[in-house]
Short mmCIF file of C-alpha atoms in Angstrom, two decimals:
data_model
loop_
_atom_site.label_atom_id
_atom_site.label_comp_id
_atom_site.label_asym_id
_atom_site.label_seq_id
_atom_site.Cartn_x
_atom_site.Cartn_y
_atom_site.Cartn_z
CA UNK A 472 82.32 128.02 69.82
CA UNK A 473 84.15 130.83 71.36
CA UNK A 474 87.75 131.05 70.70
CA UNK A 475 88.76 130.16 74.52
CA UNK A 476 86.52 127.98 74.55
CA UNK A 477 88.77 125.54 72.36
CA UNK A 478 90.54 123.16 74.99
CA UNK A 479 93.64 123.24 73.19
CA UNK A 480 94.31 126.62 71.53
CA UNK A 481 97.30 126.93 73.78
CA UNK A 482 98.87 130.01 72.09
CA UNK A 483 97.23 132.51 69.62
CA UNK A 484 97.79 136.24 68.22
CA UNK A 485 95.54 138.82 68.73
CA UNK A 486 95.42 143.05 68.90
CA UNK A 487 95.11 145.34 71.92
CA UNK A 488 91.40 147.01 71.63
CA UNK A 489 91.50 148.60 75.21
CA UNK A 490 94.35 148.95 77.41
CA UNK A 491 93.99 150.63 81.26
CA UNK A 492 96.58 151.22 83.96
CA UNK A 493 96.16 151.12 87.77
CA UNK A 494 98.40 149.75 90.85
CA UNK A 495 101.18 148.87 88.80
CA UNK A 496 98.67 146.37 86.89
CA UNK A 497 97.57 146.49 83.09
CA UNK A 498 94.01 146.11 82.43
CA UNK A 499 93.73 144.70 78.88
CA UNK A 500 91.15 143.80 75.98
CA UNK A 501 91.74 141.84 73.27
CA UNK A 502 90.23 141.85 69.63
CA UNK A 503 90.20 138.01 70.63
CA UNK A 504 91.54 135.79 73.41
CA UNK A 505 92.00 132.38 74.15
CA UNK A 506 92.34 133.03 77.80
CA UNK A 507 89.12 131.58 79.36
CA UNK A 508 87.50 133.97 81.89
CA UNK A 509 85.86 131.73 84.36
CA UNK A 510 82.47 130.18 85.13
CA UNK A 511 80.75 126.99 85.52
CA UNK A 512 82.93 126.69 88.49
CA UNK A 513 86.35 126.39 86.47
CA UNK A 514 88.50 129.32 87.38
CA UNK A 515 90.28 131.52 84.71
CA UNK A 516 92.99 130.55 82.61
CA UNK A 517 96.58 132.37 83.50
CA UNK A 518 99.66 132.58 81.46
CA UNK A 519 101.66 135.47 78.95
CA UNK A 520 101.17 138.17 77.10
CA UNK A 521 104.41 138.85 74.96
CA UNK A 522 105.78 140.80 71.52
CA UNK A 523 109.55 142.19 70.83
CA UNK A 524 108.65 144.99 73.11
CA UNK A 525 106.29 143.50 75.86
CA UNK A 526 106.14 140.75 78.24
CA UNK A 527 103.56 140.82 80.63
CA UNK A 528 101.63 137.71 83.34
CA UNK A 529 98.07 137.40 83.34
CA UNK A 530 97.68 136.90 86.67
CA UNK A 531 93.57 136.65 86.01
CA UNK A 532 90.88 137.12 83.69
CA UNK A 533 87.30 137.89 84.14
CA UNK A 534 84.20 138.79 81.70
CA UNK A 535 82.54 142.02 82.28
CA UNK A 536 79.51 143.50 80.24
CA UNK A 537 80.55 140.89 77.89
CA UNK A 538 84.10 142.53 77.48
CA UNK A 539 87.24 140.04 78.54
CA UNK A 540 89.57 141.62 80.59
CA UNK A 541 93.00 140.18 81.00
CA UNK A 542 95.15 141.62 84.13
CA UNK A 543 98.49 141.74 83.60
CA UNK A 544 101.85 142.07 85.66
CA UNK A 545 104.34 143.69 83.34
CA UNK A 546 107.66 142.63 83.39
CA UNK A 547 109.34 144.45 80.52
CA UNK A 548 108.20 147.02 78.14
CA UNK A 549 105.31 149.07 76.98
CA UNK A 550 101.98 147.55 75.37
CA UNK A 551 99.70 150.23 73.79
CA UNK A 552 96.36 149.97 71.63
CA UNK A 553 96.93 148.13 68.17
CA UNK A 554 100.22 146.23 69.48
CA UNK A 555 99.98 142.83 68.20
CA UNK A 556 101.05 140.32 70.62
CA UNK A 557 101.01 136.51 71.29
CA UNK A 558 98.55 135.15 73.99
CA UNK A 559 99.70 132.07 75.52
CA UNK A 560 97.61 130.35 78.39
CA UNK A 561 99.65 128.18 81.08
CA UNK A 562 99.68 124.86 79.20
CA UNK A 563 99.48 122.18 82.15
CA UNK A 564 97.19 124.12 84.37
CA UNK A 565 94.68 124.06 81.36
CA UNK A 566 94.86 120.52 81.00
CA UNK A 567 94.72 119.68 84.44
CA UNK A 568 91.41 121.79 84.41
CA UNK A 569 89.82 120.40 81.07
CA UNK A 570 90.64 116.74 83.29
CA UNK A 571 89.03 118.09 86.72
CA UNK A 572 86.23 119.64 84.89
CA UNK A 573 85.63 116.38 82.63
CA UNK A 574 85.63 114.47 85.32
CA UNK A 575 83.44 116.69 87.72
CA UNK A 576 80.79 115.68 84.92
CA UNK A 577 81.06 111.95 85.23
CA UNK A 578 81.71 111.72 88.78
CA UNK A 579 78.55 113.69 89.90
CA UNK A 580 76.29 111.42 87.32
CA UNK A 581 78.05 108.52 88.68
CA UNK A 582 76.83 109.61 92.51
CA UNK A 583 73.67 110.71 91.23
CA UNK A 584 73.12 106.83 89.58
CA UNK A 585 73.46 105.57 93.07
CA UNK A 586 71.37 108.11 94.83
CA UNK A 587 68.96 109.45 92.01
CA UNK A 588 68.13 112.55 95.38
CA UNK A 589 71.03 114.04 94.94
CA UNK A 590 71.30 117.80 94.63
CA UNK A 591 74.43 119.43 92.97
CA UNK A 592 75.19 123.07 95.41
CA UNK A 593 78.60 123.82 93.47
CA UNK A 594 81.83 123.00 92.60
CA UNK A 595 85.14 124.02 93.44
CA UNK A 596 87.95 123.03 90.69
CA UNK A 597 91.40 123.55 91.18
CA UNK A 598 95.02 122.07 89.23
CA UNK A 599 95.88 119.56 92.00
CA UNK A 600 92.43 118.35 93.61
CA UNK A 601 89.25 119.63 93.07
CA UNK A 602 85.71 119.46 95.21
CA UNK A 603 82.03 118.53 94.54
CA UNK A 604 79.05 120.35 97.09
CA UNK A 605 75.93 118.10 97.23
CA UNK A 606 73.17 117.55 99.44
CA UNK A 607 72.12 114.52 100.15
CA UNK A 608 71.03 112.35 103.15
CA UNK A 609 72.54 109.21 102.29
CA UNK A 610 76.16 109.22 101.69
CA UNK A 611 78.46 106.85 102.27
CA UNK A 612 82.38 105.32 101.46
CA UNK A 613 80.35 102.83 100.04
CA UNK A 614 78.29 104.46 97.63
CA UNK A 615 80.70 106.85 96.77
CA UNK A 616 83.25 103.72 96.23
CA UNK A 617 80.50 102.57 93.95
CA UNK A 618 80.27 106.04 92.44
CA UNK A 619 84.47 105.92 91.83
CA UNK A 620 84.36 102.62 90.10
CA UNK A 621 81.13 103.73 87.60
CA UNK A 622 83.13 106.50 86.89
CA UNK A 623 86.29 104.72 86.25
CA UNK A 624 84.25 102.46 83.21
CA UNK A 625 83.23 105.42 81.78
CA UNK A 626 86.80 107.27 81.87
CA UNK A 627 88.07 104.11 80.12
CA UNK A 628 85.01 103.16 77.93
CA UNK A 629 86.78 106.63 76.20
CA UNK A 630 83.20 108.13 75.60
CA UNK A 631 82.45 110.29 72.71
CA UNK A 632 81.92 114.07 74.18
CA UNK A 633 79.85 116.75 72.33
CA UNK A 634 78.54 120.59 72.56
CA UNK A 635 75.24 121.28 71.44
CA UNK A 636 73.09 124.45 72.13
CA UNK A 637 69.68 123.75 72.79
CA UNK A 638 66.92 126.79 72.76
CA UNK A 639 65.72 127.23 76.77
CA UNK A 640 62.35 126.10 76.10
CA UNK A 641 63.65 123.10 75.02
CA UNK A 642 66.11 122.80 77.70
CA UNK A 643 63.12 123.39 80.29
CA UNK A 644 61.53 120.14 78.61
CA UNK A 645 64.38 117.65 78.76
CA UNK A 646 64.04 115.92 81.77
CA UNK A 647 67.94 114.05 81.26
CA UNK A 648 69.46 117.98 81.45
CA UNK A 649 71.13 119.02 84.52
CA UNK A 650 70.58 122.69 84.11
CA UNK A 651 69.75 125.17 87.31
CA UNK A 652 67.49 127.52 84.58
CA UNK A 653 67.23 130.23 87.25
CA UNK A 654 71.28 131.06 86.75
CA UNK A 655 70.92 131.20 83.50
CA UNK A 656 69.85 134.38 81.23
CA UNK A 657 70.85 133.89 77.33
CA UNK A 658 68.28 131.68 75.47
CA UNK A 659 70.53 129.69 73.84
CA UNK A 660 71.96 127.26 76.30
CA UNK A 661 75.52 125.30 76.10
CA UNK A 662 75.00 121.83 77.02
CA UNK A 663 77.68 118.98 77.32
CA UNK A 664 76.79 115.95 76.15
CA UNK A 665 78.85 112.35 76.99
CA UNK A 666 77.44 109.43 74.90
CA UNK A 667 74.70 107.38 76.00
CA UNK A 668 75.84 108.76 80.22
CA UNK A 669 74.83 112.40 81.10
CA UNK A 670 73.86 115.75 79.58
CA UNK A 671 74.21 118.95 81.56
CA UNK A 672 74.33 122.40 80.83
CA UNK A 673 77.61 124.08 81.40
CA UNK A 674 79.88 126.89 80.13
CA UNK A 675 83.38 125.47 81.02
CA UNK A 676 86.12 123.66 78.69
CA UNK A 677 86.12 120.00 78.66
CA UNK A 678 87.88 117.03 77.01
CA UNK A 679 86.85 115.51 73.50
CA UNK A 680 86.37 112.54 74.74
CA UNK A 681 86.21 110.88 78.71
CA UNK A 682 89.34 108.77 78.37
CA UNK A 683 91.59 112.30 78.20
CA UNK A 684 90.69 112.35 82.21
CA UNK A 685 92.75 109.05 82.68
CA UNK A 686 91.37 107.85 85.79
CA UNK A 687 89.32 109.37 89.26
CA UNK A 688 90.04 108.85 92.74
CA UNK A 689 87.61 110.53 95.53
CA UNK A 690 90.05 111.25 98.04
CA UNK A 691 87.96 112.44 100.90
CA UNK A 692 84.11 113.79 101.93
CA UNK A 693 83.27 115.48 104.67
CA UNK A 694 80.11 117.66 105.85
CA UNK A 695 80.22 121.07 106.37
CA UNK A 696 77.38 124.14 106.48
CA UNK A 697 74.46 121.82 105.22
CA UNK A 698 76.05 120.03 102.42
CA UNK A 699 79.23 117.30 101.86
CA UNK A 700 81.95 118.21 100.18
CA UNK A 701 83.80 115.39 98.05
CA UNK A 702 87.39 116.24 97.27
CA UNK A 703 88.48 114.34 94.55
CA UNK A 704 91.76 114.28 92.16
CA UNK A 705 92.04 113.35 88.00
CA UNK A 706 94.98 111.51 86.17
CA UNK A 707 96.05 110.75 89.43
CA UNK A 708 98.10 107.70 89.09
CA UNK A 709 100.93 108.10 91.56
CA UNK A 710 98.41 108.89 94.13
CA UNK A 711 96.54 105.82 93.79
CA UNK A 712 99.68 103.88 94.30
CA UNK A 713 100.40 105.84 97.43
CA UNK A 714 97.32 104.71 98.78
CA UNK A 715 98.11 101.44 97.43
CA UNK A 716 101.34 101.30 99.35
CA UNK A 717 99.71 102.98 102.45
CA UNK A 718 96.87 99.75 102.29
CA UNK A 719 99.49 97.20 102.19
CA UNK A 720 101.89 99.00 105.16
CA UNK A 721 98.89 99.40 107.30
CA UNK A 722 98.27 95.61 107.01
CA UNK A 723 101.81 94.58 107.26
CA UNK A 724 101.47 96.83 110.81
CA UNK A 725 97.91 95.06 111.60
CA UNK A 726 99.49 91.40 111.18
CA UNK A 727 96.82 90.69 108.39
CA UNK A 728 96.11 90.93 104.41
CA UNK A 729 95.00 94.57 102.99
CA UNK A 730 91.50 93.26 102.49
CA UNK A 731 90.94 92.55 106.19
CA UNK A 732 92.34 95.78 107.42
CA UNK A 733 89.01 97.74 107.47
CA UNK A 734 87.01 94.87 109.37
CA UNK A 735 89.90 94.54 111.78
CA UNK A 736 90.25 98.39 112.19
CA UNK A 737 86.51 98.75 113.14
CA UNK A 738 87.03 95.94 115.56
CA UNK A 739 90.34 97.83 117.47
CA UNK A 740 88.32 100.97 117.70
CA UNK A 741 85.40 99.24 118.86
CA UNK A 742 87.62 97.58 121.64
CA UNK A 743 89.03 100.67 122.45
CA UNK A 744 86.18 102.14 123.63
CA UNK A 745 84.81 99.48 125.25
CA UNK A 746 87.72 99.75 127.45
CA UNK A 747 87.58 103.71 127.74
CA UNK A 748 84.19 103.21 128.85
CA UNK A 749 85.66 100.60 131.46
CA UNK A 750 88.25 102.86 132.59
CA UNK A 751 86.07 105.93 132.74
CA UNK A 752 83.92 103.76 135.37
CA UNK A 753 86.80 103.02 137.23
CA UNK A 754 87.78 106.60 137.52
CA UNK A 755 84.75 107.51 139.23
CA UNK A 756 84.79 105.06 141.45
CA UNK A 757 88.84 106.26 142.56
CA UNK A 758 88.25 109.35 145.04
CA UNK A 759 91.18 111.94 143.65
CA UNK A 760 93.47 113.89 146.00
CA UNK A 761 94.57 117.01 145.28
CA UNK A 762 97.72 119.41 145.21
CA UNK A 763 97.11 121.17 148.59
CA UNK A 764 99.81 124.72 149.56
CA UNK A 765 98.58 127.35 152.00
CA UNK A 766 99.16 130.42 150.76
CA UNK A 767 98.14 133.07 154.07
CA UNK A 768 95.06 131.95 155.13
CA UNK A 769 93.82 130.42 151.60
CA UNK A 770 93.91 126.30 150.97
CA UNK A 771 95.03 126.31 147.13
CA UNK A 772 94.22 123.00 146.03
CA UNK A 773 94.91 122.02 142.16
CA UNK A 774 95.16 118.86 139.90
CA UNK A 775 95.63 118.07 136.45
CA UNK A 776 93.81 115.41 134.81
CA UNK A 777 93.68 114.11 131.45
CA UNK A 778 90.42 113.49 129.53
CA UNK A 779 88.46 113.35 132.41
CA UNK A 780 84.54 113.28 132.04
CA UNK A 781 82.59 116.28 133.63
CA UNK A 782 80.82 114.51 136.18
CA UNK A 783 84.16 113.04 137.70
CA UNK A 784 85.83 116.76 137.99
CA UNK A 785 82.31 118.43 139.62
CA UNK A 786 82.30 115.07 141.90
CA UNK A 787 86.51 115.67 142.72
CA UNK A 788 85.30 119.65 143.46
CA UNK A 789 82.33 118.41 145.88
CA UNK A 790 84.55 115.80 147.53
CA UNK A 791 87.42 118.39 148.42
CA UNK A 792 85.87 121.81 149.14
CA UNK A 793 86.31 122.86 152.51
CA UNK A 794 86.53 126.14 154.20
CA UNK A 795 89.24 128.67 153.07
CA UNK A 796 89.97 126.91 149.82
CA UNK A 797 90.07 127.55 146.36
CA UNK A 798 90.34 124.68 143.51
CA UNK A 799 91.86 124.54 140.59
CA UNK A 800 90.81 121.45 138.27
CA UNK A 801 92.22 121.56 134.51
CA UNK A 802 90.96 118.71 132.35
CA UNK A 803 93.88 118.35 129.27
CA UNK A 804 91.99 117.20 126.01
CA UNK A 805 95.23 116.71 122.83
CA UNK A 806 95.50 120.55 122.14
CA UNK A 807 93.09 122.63 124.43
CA UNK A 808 92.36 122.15 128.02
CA UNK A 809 89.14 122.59 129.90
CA UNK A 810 89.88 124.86 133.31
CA UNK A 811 87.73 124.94 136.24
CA UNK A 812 88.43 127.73 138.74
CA UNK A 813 86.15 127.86 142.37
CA UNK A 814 86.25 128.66 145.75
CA UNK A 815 84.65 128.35 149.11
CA UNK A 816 81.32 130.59 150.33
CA UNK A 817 83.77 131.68 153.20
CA UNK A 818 85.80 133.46 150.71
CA UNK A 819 85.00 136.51 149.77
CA UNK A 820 86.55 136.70 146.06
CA UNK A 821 85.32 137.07 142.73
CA UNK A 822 86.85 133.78 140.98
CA UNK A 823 85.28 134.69 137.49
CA UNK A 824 87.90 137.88 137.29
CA UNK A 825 90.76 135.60 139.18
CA UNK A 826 90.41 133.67 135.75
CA UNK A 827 89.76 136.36 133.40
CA UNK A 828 93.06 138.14 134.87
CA UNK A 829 95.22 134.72 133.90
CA UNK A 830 93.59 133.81 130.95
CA UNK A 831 94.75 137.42 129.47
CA UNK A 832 98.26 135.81 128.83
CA UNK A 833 97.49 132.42 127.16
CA UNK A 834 94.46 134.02 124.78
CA UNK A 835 92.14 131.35 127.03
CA UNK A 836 88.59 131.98 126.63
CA UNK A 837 85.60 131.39 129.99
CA UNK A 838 83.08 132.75 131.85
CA UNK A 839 81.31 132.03 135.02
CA UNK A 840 79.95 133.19 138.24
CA UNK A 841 81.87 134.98 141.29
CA UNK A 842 81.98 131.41 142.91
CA UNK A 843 82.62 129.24 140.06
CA UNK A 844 84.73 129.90 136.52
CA UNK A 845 85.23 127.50 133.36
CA UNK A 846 86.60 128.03 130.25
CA UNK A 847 89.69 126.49 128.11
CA UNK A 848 92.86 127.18 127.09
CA UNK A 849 96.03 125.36 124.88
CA UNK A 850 97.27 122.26 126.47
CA UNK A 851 100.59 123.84 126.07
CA UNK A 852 99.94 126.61 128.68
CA UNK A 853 98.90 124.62 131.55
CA UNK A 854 101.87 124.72 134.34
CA UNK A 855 102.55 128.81 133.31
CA UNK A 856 98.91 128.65 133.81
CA UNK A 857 98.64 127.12 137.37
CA UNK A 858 101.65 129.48 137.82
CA UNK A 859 100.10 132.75 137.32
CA UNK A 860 96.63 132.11 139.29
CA UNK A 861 99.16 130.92 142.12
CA UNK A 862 100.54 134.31 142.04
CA UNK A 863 97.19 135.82 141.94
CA UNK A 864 95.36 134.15 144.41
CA UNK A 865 99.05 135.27 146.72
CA UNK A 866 98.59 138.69 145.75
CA UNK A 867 94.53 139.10 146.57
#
């Protein structure tokens, strides 16, 4: 085992071999470290470099040509080749690591005993919450509560966890590895092993045992560029009685018991858009009038609507058109508002620069034809926005 490799060598000594100096940064190698360098998707270890004459911050570390380089921010001092000093890694970041990492493991197997189809794309793993990439096309809050609560047994069943180095030919063989062979080069491979649960090839730190990771919570998955991402958080504790205490307020606000809020959230949503449907209906079947000013011998007519289908708004533009006119229709949607911008054939104007000109001020974004314009722009621009293609269409 390599010396950063030990999860809790916190603080060691060690020699300057190699020492470099550019943009105010030190660029130093050690006859030994215990700062770990990255990979296997757990980021370098940070922390202090210090003797009686030197204090420095690692502010990253990274492995190249097999060579560990430690970047350092001095603070006071002058370190040279030979100095002794004392390497010490940030303490609670590498803990909070060992527990992300640790629990990446048994959170992924735990997925991957629901949906045995499951590919592993990466993993992101930070102090505070961390994130799983998989591909899969069958993933739900249900499996993945499934997923949590495997997980959870195994945290607490405080599982046994061991290193072994297996020869790649016999990695190849082992059809219980998780290994992606193609990333790897050496032909000795490091594999993690948690009793009698999962055994995966990996180069990051990790706990002694599953119980160190305290508990798991999967706080949220979304999909995004091909894959889902599943953000989830270790020894989380306090969050999981926030949620708690979220649960029980939402059903306090609901009139019901926290195991009925779901059922009877579906159920709200489900008559809400029953009766957006409804209303939309109705809508269409209103006809709309219009803001009407005569500005020289131009109708401006204008409206704003709010969340408006796009039927309804090219019906509202039929229904008032008349000779002379221009229209301006904008459809406000929460932040950003859909604009529609046209005028009459006896109107000799190009409406897709009209727009472009007053879109230049609010960073809107459209495009068009002479006759007819569209684009959107922030919700919180619209009056300045009816404003300036008033003055516009006055000024043609």
């Amino acid at each position: 085992m390599k010396l950063y490799q030990d999860p809790f060598l916190f603080k060691t000594s060690a020699k300057v071999k190699n020492i470099t100096e550019k943009n105010d940064f030190l660029f130093a190698e050690f006859d030994r470290t215990n700062f770990y360098p990255g990979g296997g998707g757990q980021p370098n270890d940070i922390g202090t470099v210090e003797n009686e004459n030197f204090t420095g911050k690692v502010v990253s570390v990274e492995k190249i040509n097999n060579r560990i380089i430690h970047k350092i921010k001095p603070i006071k001092g002058k370190l040279s080749i030979d100095d002794k000093v004392n390497l010490n890694i940030n303490k609670n970041r590498r803990i909070s690591l060992i527990k992300m990492h640790t629990g990446e493991h048994i959170l992924f197997k735990s997925i991957k005993k629901q949906i045995p189809d499951i590919k592993l794309d990466k993993i992101d793993l930070k102090q505070d919450e961390s994130s799983l990439y998989v591909k899969s096309n069958n993933l739900s809050w249900k499996t993945l509560f499934e997923a949590e609560d495997l997980a959870n047994s195994i945290i607490q069943a405080d599982k046994k966890i061991h290193i072994k180095f297996l020869d790649k030919t016999e990695a190849e063989k082992n059809k219980e590895l998780r290994i992606k062979l193609d990333r790897i080069s050496s032909e000795k491979i490091r594999v993690i092993e948690i009793d009698d649960f999962d055994l995966s090839a990996c180069a990051g730190i990790h706990a002694k045992t599953t119980g160190f990771v305290k508990n798991i919570i999967i706080t949220k998955f979304v999909f995004q560029k091909g894959s889902y991402e599943i953000r989830f958080k270790t020894d989380a504790i306090n969050k999981i009685f926030n949620y708690s205490k979220t649960a029980r307020q939402a059903a306090d606000i609901l009139n019901t018991d926290p195991d009925s809020v779901i059922s009877l959230l579906k159920k709200t949503i489900h008559e809400r858009d029953e009766f957006k449907e409804k209303y939309r209906n109705l809508l269409d079947k209103i006809p709309v009038s219009l803001n009407t000013e005569k500005t020289g011998n131009i109708i401006f007519k204008y409206k704003v609507f709010e969340n408006y289908n796009r039927k309804k708004l090219i019906d509202t533009i039929n229904e008032n058109k008349e000779d002379d006119s221009i229209i301006l229709l904008i459809n406000k949607k929460e932040k950003n508002a859909t604009v529609m911008l046209t005028c009459s054939d006896t109107l000799d104007y190009d409406i897709l620069q009209i727009l472009k000109k007053s879109f230049r001020k609010f960073n809107g974004k459209g495009g068009g034809r002479n006759k007819f314009a569209q684009g959107s722009v922030n919700s919180k621009h619209i009056n300045a926005l009816i404003k300036e293609i008033r003055n516009l269409i006055q000024n043609i």
